[in-house]
Structures are given as structure tokens and as C-alpha cells.
Amino acid sequence: MLCTDSATLLCDCVSCSESPAALTTPIKPPDSSPAACFHCGLPVPAGLDLTVSIDGASQPMCCHGCQAVAQAIVDAGHSGFYRHRTALSPTGEALVPEFIQQTQVYDHPEIQKTFVRNTGAHEHEAALILEGITCAACAWLNERHLGRLPGVLDVQVNYATHRARVRWDDTRIKLSDILQAIHNIGYTAHPYDPAQQQQAREREHHTQLRRIGIAGVLGMQVMMLSVALYVGDWSGIEENFSQLFRWIALALTTPVLLYSGTPFLSGAWRDLRNRSIGMDVPVTLGILVAFGGSVHATLTGRGEVYYDSVVMFIFFLLVSRFFELMARKRGAETAESLASALPAMATRLVDDKGIQRQEIIPAAELQPGDRVLIRPGETVPADGSIESGVSGVSEALLSGESTPLTKSPGDTLIGGSINTESPLYMRVEKTGLDTVLAEITRLLERAQQEKPAITQLADRAAAWFVAGVLLLAGVVGLYWWQHNPDSWLPVLVSVLVVTCPCALSLATPTAISAATGTLLAKGLLATGSARIETLANATHFVFDKTGTLTCGTPAIVDIEYQSDLDEQTLLQIAAALESSSEHAAARAINARVSDNPLTASDITNHPGAGISATVAGKTWFIGNPDFVHTHSNAAIPPEPSSATGATHILLADADRVHARFSLQDTPRPEARVVIDALQRAGKQVILMSGDNTAAVRAVADQVGIDNVSSDMKPADKLRAVQALQQQGNVVVMVGDGINDAPVLGAADVSVAMQAAAQISQAGADMILLSNRLDALSSGVQLAQRTLRIIRQNLVWAVSYNLIALPAAALGYVAPWMAAIGMSSSSLLVVLNALRLTRER
Amino acid sequence: MEIIYLLIPLSLLLVGLIVWIFIWAIRSGQFDDMEGPAHRILMDDDNPVEKKEDDSGNA
């Protein structure tokens, strides 16, 4: 069946990077670095010796997280996963208590009400979004692993959509156990409510397939009869047979027109009601005129019938639209998985005859006026104001500022922020779609729907074009009616059908959708389609250093101290200061301290410079030498000769510097290759960092960047990027931290790492999902190919119409030729766009 | 040529059957995941040392 073939064709394209041939050569971590983590491909930090025995060979691991995940996979007997996978796995994370707590929330029957279906006495079924699926083997691994858990009755992983459906026996296993089991093998799962968008999309998908299938099957019958009629015109046919064929063709075409043709009919009706002219108007007019003329011929027994043209036209148009929808769906699904910020549950306080009672309800059921309790560590479930309690609240999600703000009664709380210190009682003011978070999500969605300028131009041109075609069709029809009344109908149908500007309107969106899907498969998520075009024209690439060009996980390599306090205490003070920061340096310090007895208060974060706070009644500063110099009276010790490129962070009180931490970070293994590729492609590559010159220089030399700026604050970076833009350059900014958020906002295209602070991600045009830079250089090539294909498509669509229109108006084109010509023009455009998915 | 009065209704019946099967296939989710099954068949474990149904089998 035609439709089945076409669907398979598309799917093959989307997954071309994982073609069956690739399965025989399982992916290995890059050879360039001798010690790359066997599980995720990141380099193994020097001095770390973690291994897991896989298939009899001892394989290196980069961190305890990966080790635990790999061990869990091998122990469960799934080592075949490593033989079959075609992409590296996401870096493992250790199972932390907060995560276990989070998953247990999902065991609550009230919470389960929204996304769990009871399929039997103790049988439940839930739909899960799986994060971290990089290749088909991942889907296999999840299916096998879960299927082996006692109590799990059925698991189905949909590799195309990264969704899973799990059915389990409530008496033997809990949903939280299932979620933790998925986490153990290195993936993240969260339940979602399939009743929402996903189901709507599935229904849409099914309806489209049904329409295509019916148009295809019935259409073939109609065409068979038409061939008989055409041959009959040639060699003679008995009147009663030809009349029978016509009636049967009419009976078969009517359902195709009324069912499969609905999208065009209703689209045209909508356009007419809105007094605008879209693509559907001439399509519908063409279909209706052809169908009406044929019905007339059938009833009177005189004249030609064009049923074959009608069904063919509908079938091919539906197929083009289906391709477009499929390409679009993938992007939407990924974006959906990324957005899940509000907590699933809330603790509501109910007044039960004077006695206050706490009840746990789904956050979605909160109403304005409800009173809720927010415990430390919990996320604020809706917008509201504090009734009692004082606590630090982190609004990192919204403002990017990770330092908690102190909130007291009367202050407003924003849903999605995190309570960090003590219990808060809040009165809910806004819920659901009215919340600030929902507003931001809407803004993001709107940005995503932005059409590239070139599409808007094509759409406007198409509207004018359609109006012109209708006018011309009227003139042509009138002319032929007066001069040759026999052939006015076929000529009119041909003009209407042949000039349908579908190809013109499909030219850009299909190319963009196809490119978005391919980028996604490469690990680069484009959130705004307009950016693919801009990326193609980029002249300058600006990289941040920490976390972008480097792994972002520097370790303390040296501690020098001149203090009355010992090394351990100094580390604890530093860790307390950095406890709320997401900066890479903070993580290195925190990694050295476990169970910190010290806490800091009055934390002030100076992005890109340092942090000041009070620890044990004394004010401390931690940050780069400039920061410490401006904020304390301490004498700054001379910089040590740092040919090694280590970063130095000073810990000082108001009077003197107590310690100097030397941190070292290694460049990403693939950085050099990516930068070389960009420079070979004629792009300028610039490294801008807030770190000291020597450290930045050292990294720059290792990855091969000449143009380096160091000691830059966020504002300096912003100015530098804007200066570049004023010279007419198109700047791509690749960064990760909160301090990069303003620059990311200003750049023509901003790319954030997946591990980036949420605010940087929210503002970014593209996100590197795998945290690997490789996707960037191939992304640029793909963007250039996309632009080339869009131009080809537009040139083809315009020139096709320029040639076909006069030919049809002069009566050289029969309606069936027009249907084939127009449809194949659209199909050509779509297939040309789909070439973008056929790239390794 | 009168056989056509039998053949055409027959072909119409066949068309109805095909449409019905197609709609059934869509409804039962045959077209939901067009990628996974193609890979899955290649990933069948060639040496099934571990028993798959060790615990969930008696559920």
C-alpha cells in the first residue's frame, strides 16, 4: 500500500544516523583520548581509577555515577546493550535521597489519579516520558530491564517518541520502584498525563493515516476505472459499460472527497469566513469544479469525467502534508519532555471544624484562596503570597539568580521557585495558566512558533498569488466559454489545479522541520526555527570556557593556605559560601566536602566574580583576585606562575587572604576537532571567559583558538558581542552559565549546554542535548544545506508555476496532467527537503 | 463482457475489506512506532543465558 511505504520511508530518514548497518559496528568512545569513559564517552579525570567488567574486559569509567549505572546494566545481564548501542549514553548520576523522595510522591493515590489508569483489581498502567534515549538499544535496554522486575506485567517503549507504557501489579511493586529502576540504568523517567497533548497528537496522526489510506485505496480503484474509460475513448466502448464505470467512480470518489478531502474543504471554508485567501481556496475550488463537472457529465451522460484527477490530487496533497506533520511532531515531543517544572503535589491546609488538617492533593487541583504548606526543599506549587513563615526562596528557574531571596509574610512567591530553609504557609493567588511560569512557557512556545522571515515572505506571496490565480482562472474560464464552450471546464480545472501554490508554501517549512529533526538526532535541539537560517550565515563563534569548551568539572589540584585554620576548615568555609552556587568552581569545592557542619547566611552572589557571605559570624569572600581585592582589605598575594592554566580562587575575610585554591579543568575531548572544523569552514572562533589570562590561554592553546579575551565580566562579553554585531557580523554564542544568560540573549544564535543553568537554556535558541560539542559543527553544515535546499525549493516552485500557468491557460494541460504536475511539484519539494534527514 | 457485472462488485467488496483492515491496523497501533521494531529484531539476544520469565512469568 502506498501510504504504508511512504510512512516507512520517512521514519527511515529520521533515524538514518542509526541505520541498521551502523548496528553491526557498536559505538566506542572516541579513540583520541586514551581514557574515555566507556559508558558516556567523557574523559576520565586524571588519577581516577574506576572500572567495570563488561563482557570480560575491564572498562574505564569517568565517575561513580557512570560506574553505578554500568554495573547495574551488567549485573542485570544486559551487557548486550553495549554491543548494540549506536550512540554514547548520558552520563550517569548517583541515586540521591531527594530523587527517591521525588519519585515516592508519585506513589500517592491522589497524585496517581491524573496519570495512572486502573486496568484491573491491582493492575495499573502509566505512561512515562523517558529521558536519555540516544539510540534503539536504549529502548531495548529499558524494556528488558523493566520487564524483568517482579510485579511489572508489561512494558512497551516507543523508540520514536521516547515514551513508555508500563503496566504493573500494585501489590508487588510500586511506581517509585519502577522509576528508580529506570534511574539505576542511567535514564530518567517521569510520568505524564497522556490525556493531554500526546493523545491529541496520536489521534491526529491516526486520522491523517486513515485519510491517506482511504484516498489511496479508493483512488486506485477510481484510476483503474478511468484507465478503462480512457482506453474506451480510443478503441470504442459500449455506452452502458462506460456509464456503469462513471457511476461506480462517482460512488468511490464521493467518500474520498467528503472524508479524505475534509482538511481542504474546512480550511477553505475557514479562509473564506475570515475573508482571507489561503492555499486551500484554489485547491478546494479545483476539486469542487472538477467533481461538479464530472457529476454533471455522469448524470447527463455527456462530456468528460475527472474523478481520477480529484482523488489523485487529494491523495498526493495529503501525503505531502503528512510528511510535514511527521517531521514537526518530533521537535514538539522533545520540547515537551524538557518542560516539567511544577511539582506534582501540594500540601493543602483544610479547616476541619476548627481543627487544621493537612491533605496532599495534586498541584493542578489547587484553587485561588487555598492555603498551602511548603516544606523546605519543596517547590512552590502555584503563585501566591506568604501568610506566615520566613525563609530563603530560590528563584533560579526564573531569574537565574541562584542565591535564595529572603521572603517574609506578605511577599509574593512564584510557582516553580524552591523553598530552601524553613516551612512557609502560602495563600494561593494564581494557578494553572495564570501563573508566571505558565506565562513564560507561553512566551517560549510563541518564540518557537515564530516563522522564519523567508517563510512569511513566501506565505504573503502565496496569498497574492492565489488571488491572482483565481482572477486569472475567471478570465480564462470566461474566454474559453465564449470561444470554445466544450472545453471551458477542463481548462478551468487545469488552471486551478496546476497553479496551486502548495509547493511554494511547503518549500520552507518542510526543509526547516526536516532539519530540526535531523539536528535533534545529532543532539542539537533547535527551539526557534528561525535560528537554523541564521546559523547557516554565522560568521563568528564565541565560546565560553568553563563548562562549554571544558568539561565544566574542574577539580581542586592544589590548596595553599596561610591561616590559623586548617585545610579542612577552610574547605568547609569555602563550601558553605559556595553551597548555593551553580558555578563549576563551586561544585569542585563542594565535591571535596561532605557533611559540612558550617552554613553561610546573607549570601550575596556577584555573577562572574565571586560570593560573599557570613559564616560563623564572620564575613568571608570567595572569588577571583579582583573581586577579593575590591571587597576586602586583604593584600592580594602575587599570582603564581600558572603555565598550567589553573584557575585560582581566593578565600579571604575582611583583613587577609586565608587560602588559594587552584582549580584545573580539562578541555572537552572533541573541542579541538570541532574548532578546527569551524575554522576550516571560514568561521571566526573567539574564546571569552571571566577567568584569568593564563588559564584561558592554556585552554585556548589546547583547542586551537587564537582570538582570546579573558577577565571578562558578563557586561564586557555583552559589549564585545554587540560590537561584533555592529560590524555586520552574525554571532553565535555558545555558553552555559548564568553569567552567560545576557550574552546568550544578545547573540544572533545562542547555544546552551544541556547541563546549563535553566535560565540560560530558557533563553537559548538551541540546546546541545548530549553536552557534546560535535553536534555544533555538523549543525552548521546542516544549517547551510538547509538554506541551500530552501532556495532550491523556492526557485523550483516559482519557475514551475511560471511555466505551468500559461500552458494550462492555453489549454495544453488536461486536468489529470495538472493533478500529477502540481502534486509531483509539491512532492518534489518535500522529498528535496527530506534529503536533509539522509545525512550521517 | 457481462462478467464485469460480477467482477466490479467483487472488487468493491475487496476494497471494503482492505479499508477495514487498514483502519483496524491503525487503531491497534501498528503505525505508532515506525522505527523501534526495525531495530528490535536486530537486537534479539543471540545467547539467552538469562531466563527472561524468571519472575514476572508467574504473575
mmCIF file of N, CA and C in Angstrom, chain B residues 34-53:
data_model
loop_
_atom_site.group_PDB
_atom_site.id
_atom_site.type_symbol
_atom_site.label_atom_id
_atom_site.label_comp_id
_atom_site.label_asym_id
_atom_site.label_seq_id
_atom_site.Cartn_x
_atom_site.Cartn_y
_atom_site.Cartn_z
ATOM 1 N N MET B 34 7.308 3.553 14.119
ATOM 2 C CA MET B 34 7.780 3.038 12.838
ATOM 3 C C MET B 34 9.271 2.740 12.863
ATOM 4 N N GLU B 35 9.954 3.055 13.974
ATOM 5 C CA GLU B 35 11.402 2.884 13.996
ATOM 6 C C GLU B 35 11.845 1.731 14.872
ATOM 7 N N GLY B 36 11.261 1.649 16.069
ATOM 8 C CA GLY B 36 11.716 0.674 17.052
ATOM 9 C C GLY B 36 11.754 -0.755 16.544
ATOM 10 N N PRO B 37 10.638 -1.276 15.995
ATOM 11 C CA PRO B 37 10.619 -2.684 15.606
ATOM 12 C C PRO B 37 11.738 -3.055 14.638
ATOM 13 N N ALA B 38 12.084 -2.129 13.735
ATOM 14 C CA ALA B 38 13.134 -2.422 12.766
ATOM 15 C C ALA B 38 14.458 -2.689 13.465
ATOM 16 N N HIS B 39 14.706 -1.961 14.560
ATOM 17 C CA HIS B 39 15.952 -2.165 15.293
ATOM 18 C C HIS B 39 15.844 -3.355 16.232
ATOM 19 N N ARG B 40 14.642 -3.505 16.791
ATOM 20 C CA ARG B 40 14.469 -4.505 17.840
ATOM 21 C C ARG B 40 14.819 -5.903 17.337
ATOM 22 N N ILE B 41 14.459 -6.171 16.099
ATOM 23 C CA ILE B 41 14.675 -7.518 15.579
ATOM 24 C C ILE B 41 16.164 -7.825 15.503
ATOM 25 N N LEU B 42 16.977 -6.784 15.307
ATOM 26 C CA LEU B 42 18.423 -6.988 15.242
ATOM 27 C C LEU B 42 19.023 -7.197 16.624
ATOM 28 N N MET B 43 18.239 -6.810 17.639
ATOM 29 C CA MET B 43 18.816 -6.825 18.982
ATOM 30 C C MET B 43 18.372 -8.005 19.807
ATOM 31 N N ASP B 44 17.703 -8.946 19.195
ATOM 32 C CA ASP B 44 17.325 -10.134 19.940
ATOM 33 C C ASP B 44 18.575 -10.796 20.482
ATOM 34 N N ASP B 45 18.506 -11.175 21.723
ATOM 35 C CA ASP B 45 19.692 -11.722 22.353
ATOM 36 C C ASP B 45 20.029 -13.076 21.726
ATOM 37 N N ASP B 46 21.267 -13.154 21.174
ATOM 38 C CA ASP B 46 21.641 -14.377 20.493
ATOM 39 C C ASP B 46 21.970 -15.495 21.487
ATOM 40 N N ASN B 47 22.455 -15.101 22.652
ATOM 41 C CA ASN B 47 22.786 -16.120 23.652
ATOM 42 C C ASN B 47 21.980 -15.863 24.923
ATOM 43 N N PRO B 48 20.751 -16.313 24.936
ATOM 44 C CA PRO B 48 19.885 -16.016 26.074
ATOM 45 C C PRO B 48 20.258 -16.861 27.284
ATOM 46 N N VAL B 49 21.328 -16.438 27.963
ATOM 47 C CA VAL B 49 21.772 -17.185 29.128
ATOM 48 C C VAL B 49 20.768 -17.009 30.259
ATOM 49 N N GLU B 50 20.318 -15.720 30.396
ATOM 50 C CA GLU B 50 19.405 -15.437 31.499
ATOM 51 C C GLU B 50 17.987 -15.783 31.050
ATOM 52 N N LYS B 51 17.229 -16.299 31.961
ATOM 53 C CA LYS B 51 15.845 -16.603 31.625
ATOM 54 C C LYS B 51 15.032 -15.341 31.754
ATOM 55 N N LYS B 52 14.240 -15.087 30.760
ATOM 56 C CA LYS B 52 13.512 -13.821 30.744
ATOM 57 C C LYS B 52 12.333 -13.833 31.704
ATOM 58 N N GLU B 53 11.706 -14.965 31.795
ATOM 59 C CA GLU B 53 10.442 -15.017 32.530
ATOM 60 C C GLU B 53 10.643 -15.490 33.966
#
